[in-house]
Amino acid sequence: MQVTIATQASDIAVQAATIAQLMGLASTIAVQATTIAQLNHSLTLIANTYVTTSDAVALDTATRLYVDSEVDDLESAINNMTASAGLPSVVTSVRRLAMLHGNGTFFGDIHLTSDSELVAMAPLLDHLVEIRGSLQITSCRSLATLGNNLFPNLVAVTADLWVQSNQGINVLGRAFPVLAQVGGDVRVSSNNNLQSLSNAFPVLAWIGGQLEIRGNPRLADMGRAFPALTVIAGAIQMEYNAVLGNSTERSLMRLGSVGGVNLNATGDFVPATMIWVGNLIFDPQSSSNLGVLAQVEPVLRTFRVITGQLAVRRQPAAMTTLPLAFLASVRLVGYVYIQNNQYVTSLNGFMPQLRMTTGDIYISNNQVLQTFGTAFQRVTKVVGRLAISSNQQLSAISSTAFQSVRNISRSLEINYNQQMTSLTGAFPVLISTGGVRISSLSRLRSLSGCFAALETTQSITISNNYGNSMSTTGLLNLDNAFPRLHNVTQSNSNYCCSSGGVQISRNEAMTAFGRAFPVLTSIAGTLNINSNERLTTSGAAFPVLTTVTGLLGINSNRVLTNFNGGLSALTTIGRLAFYQNGNYRGGSTLTFCTNVRARFCPMTVSWENGGSPYDTDDCCQAYCSSSSTC
């Protein structure tokens, strides 16, 4: 379609008149239109470029980049010309002029940032079918509604859709009657007077990002805001809406997936009456407290999905167990926090149907907790951390508690449980995890049978497992600890272990490793064996390990005089550091140097200075200066 200069100028003049009237500048219409008419040739080019959907789709990447550059130049020219004439700008984006002549697909973002701009642009939005970018409606201060059919034909937005920081709007109306898909986030936030979302998105079925409805202090009605919504690829955030109750029954009638997770095992849709959107926090000392559990159980018995966190903290003396009948049907939850409960002795029966968490599980500082029993027995995946720490009376993790967990996306951390003596059978089917940290378990003697199925992880830390300095109580060896672990995939300090790789340090009762890692072939990161005061032999700890991409560090193991047998297959290391091995009470470290130099020094020229006699650089430089193997 060819757009004539006259038609283009006429349309622009009409738009200019609308804006001028809104701004009380009727006397400037002619001057404004004349100013814009001077750009008619370039505007015709842009209109022709975007005139139809087929034309727009036909543009290749290079052409679109060129057109975007031309558009930016035109925007600047318009703003400069109108500013020099002392006039307000007729339009804020030349791209919008392309919409005057029936273009169905708009390439780029549309940001409507004022009442006047929204009113002026409303007639131009009728034909839009798809926005290949974001749509933002912000800073409207006097308009009370977006009205019905503001975007009557808009089916898809490929990026975010925001309705945010509009002080005047109190209802959205049916502004998006046929919108079916949003590729990014849907955000309705910080609208101080918004009261209702009823029927706002009647056919929206798919959100590629998050659904965020937050900070709307007067929002009281979700109505049938999302009656067709079935998939939310990201999270649901509904918070800081001061008067909004749990009105999900009608607003999320068909929701079947959150964060890419099917909401139940059979794949059918979960009724909204079974979804609690947000957090459940039971803590008498919290400002967001829902109270003592016994007082609210009857109204919560039907829930199968909790999209936020479930927190149980500081429960009263009568609460010695957490069977929690109202959680008996919950299959999916965001986060689980069981913390600071002084009287809870058992978790037996806790969340028996839970299949998965989309965040962390923290069980910590429960002073008299003694057993997990069958808690979490059906959980197969934790998309986050599983942390069990500072439970002073917990002596073991029952073999039924995490009997189904196959994957922990972030880290497994078991720390500071001072009475823990056994982890045998604790994670019988765990195959992969982002990290493992076993630390500060003063009574733990063995890891045998704990990780019988673990095949891959991103880091391992085993540290500080002893009673006190030079104590003979604590972790004695690592025999059969990781019988199926075949690689440590990468160093990732975001998970649990600051150095990444494998770190075995300050286990002062440990005398030998045993067959700790019989099939481990590579470590993508560091291998640190440090400050194990009684370690006398490496045994066959790493019989098939060939590669350590980062640092191999063997330091301050005061009675260790050799490590060749423990790394018999090693051929490649990134850096090397050893010092103060075999130096108990001032003895010489020369023996360790003499025993390992021919084995390790030729593997790298990156020798670290430990600052003590016969450390890495002294030992390796002396050896390699007279050896042809280096």
CSV table of C-alpha atoms in Angstrom, one decimal, residues 43-336:
chain,number,residue,atom,x,y,z
A,43,LEU,CA,7.4,9.4,7.4
A,44,THR,CA,6.1,7.9,4.1
A,45,LEU,CA,9.2,5.7,4.0
A,46,ILE,CA,8.6,4.4,7.6
A,47,ALA,CA,4.8,3.9,7.0
A,48,ASN,CA,5.5,2.0,3.8
A,49,THR,CA,8.1,-0.2,5.6
A,50,TYR,CA,5.6,-1.2,8.4
A,51,VAL,CA,2.4,-1.0,6.4
A,52,THR,CA,1.4,-4.6,6.5
A,53,THR,CA,2.2,-7.7,8.5
A,54,SER,CA,3.6,-9.6,5.5
A,55,ASP,CA,5.9,-6.7,4.6
A,56,ALA,CA,7.2,-6.4,8.1
A,57,VAL,CA,7.8,-10.2,8.5
A,58,ALA,CA,9.7,-10.2,5.1
A,59,LEU,CA,12.3,-7.8,6.4
A,60,ASP,CA,15.5,-9.5,7.2
A,61,THR,CA,17.6,-8.7,10.4
A,62,ALA,CA,19.9,-6.2,8.7
A,63,THR,CA,17.0,-4.3,7.2
A,64,ARG,CA,15.3,-4.1,10.6
A,65,LEU,CA,18.4,-2.8,12.2
A,66,TYR,CA,18.7,-0.1,9.5
A,67,VAL,CA,15.1,0.9,9.9
A,68,ASP,CA,15.4,1.1,13.7
A,69,SER,CA,18.4,3.4,13.2
A,70,GLU,CA,16.4,5.6,10.8
A,71,VAL,CA,13.5,5.7,13.2
A,72,ASP,CA,15.7,6.8,16.0
A,73,ASP,CA,17.0,9.7,13.8
A,74,LEU,CA,13.5,10.7,12.9
A,75,GLU,CA,12.4,10.7,16.5
A,76,SER,CA,15.3,13.0,17.4
A,77,ALA,CA,14.5,15.3,14.4
A,78,ILE,CA,10.8,15.6,15.5
A,79,ASN,CA,11.7,16.4,19.1
A,80,ASN,CA,14.3,19.0,18.0
A,81,MET,CA,12.0,20.7,15.6
A,82,THR,CA,9.1,20.9,18.0
A,83,ALA,CA,11.3,22.0,20.8
A,84,SER,CA,12.8,24.8,18.8
A,85,ALA,CA,9.3,26.0,18.0
A,86,GLY,CA,8.4,26.0,21.7
A,87,LEU,CA,5.8,23.3,21.1
A,88,PRO,CA,5.0,20.0,22.8
A,89,SER,CA,5.9,16.9,20.8
A,90,VAL,CA,3.0,15.5,18.7
A,91,VAL,CA,4.3,12.0,19.1
A,92,THR,CA,6.8,10.3,21.4
A,93,SER,CA,7.8,7.6,18.9
A,94,VAL,CA,7.8,7.6,15.1
A,95,ARG,CA,7.2,3.9,15.2
A,96,ARG,CA,3.7,4.6,16.3
A,97,LEU,CA,3.0,6.5,13.1
A,98,ALA,CA,3.3,3.1,11.3
A,99,MET,CA,0.2,2.0,13.1
A,100,LEU,CA,-1.9,4.6,11.4
A,101,HIS,CA,-2.4,2.5,8.3
A,102,GLY,CA,-3.3,-1.0,9.4
A,103,ASN,CA,-0.1,-2.8,10.4
A,104,GLY,CA,-1.0,-5.9,12.4
A,105,THR,CA,2.4,-6.7,13.9
A,106,PHE,CA,4.5,-4.0,15.6
A,107,PHE,CA,8.2,-4.5,16.0
A,108,GLY,CA,9.5,-2.9,19.1
A,109,ASP,CA,8.2,-1.7,22.5
A,110,ILE,CA,5.2,0.4,23.2
A,111,HIS,CA,5.4,2.5,26.3
A,112,LEU,CA,2.4,4.7,27.1
A,113,THR,CA,3.6,6.9,29.9
A,114,SER,CA,0.8,9.5,30.6
A,115,ASP,CA,-2.9,10.1,30.5
A,116,SER,CA,-2.7,12.4,27.5
A,117,GLU,CA,-0.6,9.9,25.6
A,118,LEU,CA,-2.9,7.0,26.3
A,119,VAL,CA,-5.9,9.0,25.2
A,120,ALA,CA,-4.2,10.3,22.0
A,121,MET,CA,-2.9,6.9,21.0
A,122,ALA,CA,-6.1,4.9,21.8
A,123,PRO,CA,-7.6,5.2,18.3
A,124,LEU,CA,-4.3,3.9,16.8
A,125,LEU,CA,-4.3,0.7,18.7
A,126,ASP,CA,-7.4,-0.9,17.2
A,127,HIS,CA,-5.6,-2.9,14.5
A,128,LEU,CA,-2.7,-4.3,16.6
A,129,VAL,CA,-2.6,-8.1,16.6
A,130,GLU,CA,0.9,-8.7,17.9
A,131,ILE,CA,3.5,-6.6,19.7
A,132,ARG,CA,7.0,-8.0,19.2
A,133,GLY,CA,8.4,-6.3,22.2
A,134,SER,CA,7.0,-5.1,25.5
A,135,LEU,CA,3.9,-3.2,26.4
A,136,GLN,CA,4.0,-0.8,29.3
A,137,ILE,CA,1.2,1.4,30.6
A,138,THR,CA,2.6,3.6,33.4
A,139,SER,CA,2.1,7.0,35.2
A,140,CYS,CA,-1.5,7.6,34.3
A,141,ARG,CA,-2.7,10.0,37.1
A,142,SER,CA,-6.2,11.0,36.2
A,143,LEU,CA,-7.8,8.2,34.1
A,144,ALA,CA,-9.9,5.9,36.2
A,145,THR,CA,-10.0,3.0,33.8
A,146,LEU,CA,-8.3,1.6,30.7
A,147,GLY,CA,-11.8,1.0,29.4
A,148,ASN,CA,-13.2,-1.8,27.4
A,149,ASN,CA,-11.4,-2.9,24.1
A,150,LEU,CA,-8.4,-0.6,24.4
A,151,PHE,CA,-6.5,-3.3,22.5
A,152,PRO,CA,-9.5,-5.1,20.8
A,153,ASN,CA,-7.5,-7.2,18.4
A,154,LEU,CA,-4.2,-7.8,20.4
A,155,VAL,CA,-3.5,-11.5,20.6
A,156,ALA,CA,0.1,-11.7,21.7
A,157,VAL,CA,2.9,-9.7,23.4
A,158,THR,CA,6.3,-11.4,23.0
A,159,ALA,CA,8.0,-9.6,26.0
A,160,ASP,CA,6.6,-8.1,29.2
A,161,LEU,CA,3.2,-6.6,29.9
A,162,TRP,CA,3.3,-4.0,32.6
A,163,VAL,CA,0.5,-1.9,34.2
A,164,GLN,CA,2.4,-0.1,36.8
A,165,SER,CA,2.5,3.1,38.9
A,166,ASN,CA,-0.8,4.5,37.7
A,167,GLN,CA,-2.2,6.6,40.4
A,168,GLY,CA,-5.6,7.2,38.9
A,169,ILE,CA,-6.7,3.8,37.5
A,170,ASN,CA,-9.1,1.9,39.7
A,171,VAL,CA,-10.3,-0.8,37.3
A,172,LEU,CA,-8.7,-2.2,34.2
A,173,GLY,CA,-11.9,-3.1,32.4
A,174,ARG,CA,-11.8,-5.5,29.5
A,175,ALA,CA,-8.8,-3.7,28.0
A,176,PHE,CA,-7.3,-7.0,26.6
A,177,PRO,CA,-10.4,-9.0,25.4
A,178,VAL,CA,-8.5,-11.4,23.1
A,179,LEU,CA,-5.0,-11.4,24.5
A,180,ALA,CA,-3.9,-15.0,24.7
A,181,GLN,CA,-0.2,-15.0,25.2
A,182,VAL,CA,2.5,-12.9,26.9
A,183,GLY,CA,6.1,-14.1,26.4
A,184,GLY,CA,7.6,-12.3,29.4
A,185,ASP,CA,6.2,-11.2,32.8
A,186,VAL,CA,2.7,-9.9,33.5
A,187,ARG,CA,3.1,-7.2,36.1
A,188,VAL,CA,0.3,-5.3,37.7
A,189,SER,CA,2.0,-3.3,40.5
A,190,SER,CA,2.1,-0.1,42.4
A,191,ASN,CA,-1.3,1.1,41.3
A,192,ASN,CA,-2.4,3.0,44.4
A,193,ASN,CA,-6.1,3.2,43.6
A,194,LEU,CA,-6.6,0.0,41.6
A,195,GLN,CA,-9.5,-1.9,43.2
A,196,SER,CA,-10.5,-4.6,40.7
A,197,LEU,CA,-9.0,-6.8,38.0
A,198,SER,CA,-12.3,-8.5,37.3
A,199,ASN,CA,-12.4,-9.8,33.7
A,200,ALA,CA,-9.2,-8.0,32.8
A,201,PHE,CA,-7.6,-10.9,30.9
A,202,PRO,CA,-10.5,-13.2,29.9
A,203,VAL,CA,-8.6,-15.4,27.4
A,204,LEU,CA,-5.0,-15.1,28.5
A,205,ALA,CA,-3.8,-18.7,28.6
A,206,TRP,CA,0.0,-18.6,28.7
A,207,ILE,CA,2.6,-16.4,30.5
A,208,GLY,CA,6.2,-17.0,29.6
A,209,GLY,CA,7.6,-15.3,32.7
A,210,GLN,CA,6.2,-14.4,36.1
A,211,LEU,CA,2.8,-13.3,37.2
A,212,GLU,CA,3.3,-10.4,39.6
A,213,ILE,CA,0.5,-8.6,41.3
A,214,ARG,CA,2.0,-6.6,44.1
A,215,GLY,CA,1.9,-3.3,45.8
A,216,ASN,CA,-1.7,-2.4,45.0
A,217,PRO,CA,-2.9,-1.3,48.4
A,218,ARG,CA,-6.6,-1.0,47.5
A,219,LEU,CA,-7.0,-4.1,45.3
A,220,ALA,CA,-9.8,-6.2,46.7
A,221,ASP,CA,-11.2,-8.1,43.8
A,222,MET,CA,-9.5,-10.5,41.4
A,223,GLY,CA,-12.8,-11.6,40.0
A,224,ARG,CA,-12.4,-13.6,36.9
A,225,ALA,CA,-9.1,-11.9,36.1
A,226,PHE,CA,-7.5,-15.0,34.6
A,227,PRO,CA,-10.2,-17.5,33.9
A,228,ALA,CA,-8.4,-19.2,31.0
A,229,LEU,CA,-4.8,-19.1,32.4
A,230,THR,CA,-3.3,-22.6,32.3
A,231,VAL,CA,0.5,-22.1,32.3
A,232,ILE,CA,2.8,-19.7,34.1
A,233,ALA,CA,6.4,-20.5,33.2
A,234,GLY,CA,7.8,-18.5,36.0
A,235,ALA,CA,6.7,-17.8,39.6
A,236,ILE,CA,3.6,-16.3,41.0
A,237,GLN,CA,4.1,-13.3,43.2
A,238,MET,CA,1.0,-11.9,44.9
A,239,GLU,CA,2.0,-9.7,47.8
A,240,TYR,CA,1.7,-6.3,49.5
A,241,ASN,CA,-1.9,-6.0,48.3
A,242,ALA,CA,-3.2,-4.9,51.6
A,243,VAL,CA,-6.9,-5.8,51.3
A,244,LEU,CA,-6.7,-8.6,48.8
A,245,GLY,CA,-7.8,-11.9,50.3
A,246,ASN,CA,-7.1,-15.3,48.9
A,247,SER,CA,-9.3,-14.7,45.9
A,248,THR,CA,-7.8,-17.2,43.6
A,249,GLU,CA,-10.9,-19.4,43.3
A,250,ARG,CA,-12.3,-17.5,40.3
A,251,SER,CA,-9.1,-15.8,39.0
A,252,LEU,CA,-7.0,-18.9,38.4
A,253,MET,CA,-9.7,-21.4,37.6
A,254,ARG,CA,-7.7,-23.6,35.1
A,255,LEU,CA,-4.1,-23.2,36.2
A,256,GLY,CA,-2.2,-26.3,35.5
A,257,SER,CA,1.5,-25.4,35.6
A,258,VAL,CA,3.7,-23.0,37.6
A,259,GLY,CA,7.4,-22.6,37.0
A,260,GLY,CA,7.3,-25.3,34.4
A,261,VAL,CA,6.0,-27.8,36.9
A,262,ASN,CA,2.8,-29.7,36.4
A,263,LEU,CA,0.6,-29.1,39.4
A,264,ASN,CA,-0.3,-32.7,39.9
A,265,ALA,CA,0.7,-36.2,39.0
A,266,THR,CA,-2.1,-36.9,36.5
A,267,GLY,CA,-1.7,-33.8,34.4
A,268,ASP,CA,-5.3,-32.5,34.8
A,269,PHE,CA,-6.0,-29.0,36.0
A,270,VAL,CA,-5.9,-28.1,39.7
A,271,PRO,CA,-8.9,-26.2,40.8
A,272,ALA,CA,-8.0,-22.8,42.2
A,273,THR,CA,-9.6,-23.8,45.5
A,274,MET,CA,-6.6,-26.1,46.0
A,275,ILE,CA,-4.0,-23.4,45.3
A,276,TRP,CA,-2.7,-21.1,48.0
A,277,VAL,CA,-1.0,-18.2,46.1
A,278,GLY,CA,1.6,-16.8,48.4
A,279,ASN,CA,3.2,-17.7,51.7
A,280,LEU,CA,1.9,-19.7,54.7
A,281,ILE,CA,3.9,-18.5,57.7
A,282,PHE,CA,3.1,-19.9,61.2
A,283,ASP,CA,5.2,-17.9,63.7
A,284,PRO,CA,3.7,-16.2,66.7
A,285,GLN,CA,6.5,-13.7,66.6
A,286,SER,CA,6.2,-12.7,62.9
A,287,SER,CA,4.4,-9.7,61.6
A,288,SER,CA,3.1,-11.9,58.8
A,289,ASN,CA,2.0,-14.6,61.2
A,290,LEU,CA,-1.0,-16.8,60.5
A,291,GLY,CA,-0.9,-17.9,64.1
A,292,VAL,CA,-0.6,-21.2,65.9
A,293,LEU,CA,-1.3,-24.1,63.5
A,294,ALA,CA,-4.1,-25.6,65.4
A,295,GLN,CA,-6.2,-22.4,65.0
A,296,VAL,CA,-6.2,-22.4,61.2
A,297,GLU,CA,-6.0,-26.1,60.1
A,298,PRO,CA,-9.7,-26.5,59.4
A,299,VAL,CA,-9.7,-23.9,56.6
A,300,LEU,CA,-6.5,-25.2,54.9
A,301,ARG,CA,-7.2,-28.9,54.5
A,302,THR,CA,-7.9,-28.9,50.8
A,303,PHE,CA,-4.7,-27.3,49.5
A,304,ARG,CA,-2.5,-29.2,47.1
A,305,VAL,CA,-0.2,-26.3,45.9
A,306,ILE,CA,1.5,-23.6,47.9
A,307,THR,CA,3.2,-21.2,45.5
A,308,GLY,CA,5.3,-19.4,48.1
A,309,GLN,CA,6.9,-20.5,51.3
A,310,LEU,CA,5.6,-22.7,54.1
A,311,ALA,CA,7.3,-21.7,57.3
A,312,VAL,CA,6.7,-23.3,60.7
A,313,ARG,CA,8.6,-21.5,63.5
A,314,ARG,CA,8.5,-21.1,67.2
A,315,GLN,CA,5.5,-23.3,67.8
A,316,PRO,CA,4.2,-23.7,71.4
A,317,ALA,CA,4.9,-26.5,73.8
A,318,ALA,CA,1.8,-28.5,72.8
A,319,MET,CA,3.3,-28.9,69.3
A,320,THR,CA,5.8,-31.7,69.7
A,321,THR,CA,5.1,-33.3,66.3
A,322,LEU,CA,4.2,-31.8,62.9
A,323,PRO,CA,1.8,-34.3,61.3
A,324,LEU,CA,-0.3,-31.3,60.1
A,325,ALA,CA,-3.4,-32.9,58.7
A,326,PHE,CA,-4.1,-29.8,56.5
A,327,LEU,CA,-0.9,-30.5,54.6
A,328,ALA,CA,-1.7,-34.1,53.9
A,329,SER,CA,-2.6,-33.4,50.2
A,330,VAL,CA,0.1,-30.8,49.3
A,331,ARG,CA,2.1,-31.9,46.3
A,332,LEU,CA,4.0,-28.8,45.4
A,333,VAL,CA,5.4,-26.0,47.5
A,334,GLY,CA,7.8,-23.2,47.0
A,335,TYR,CA,10.0,-23.2,50.1
A,336,VAL,CA,9.9,-25.1,53.4
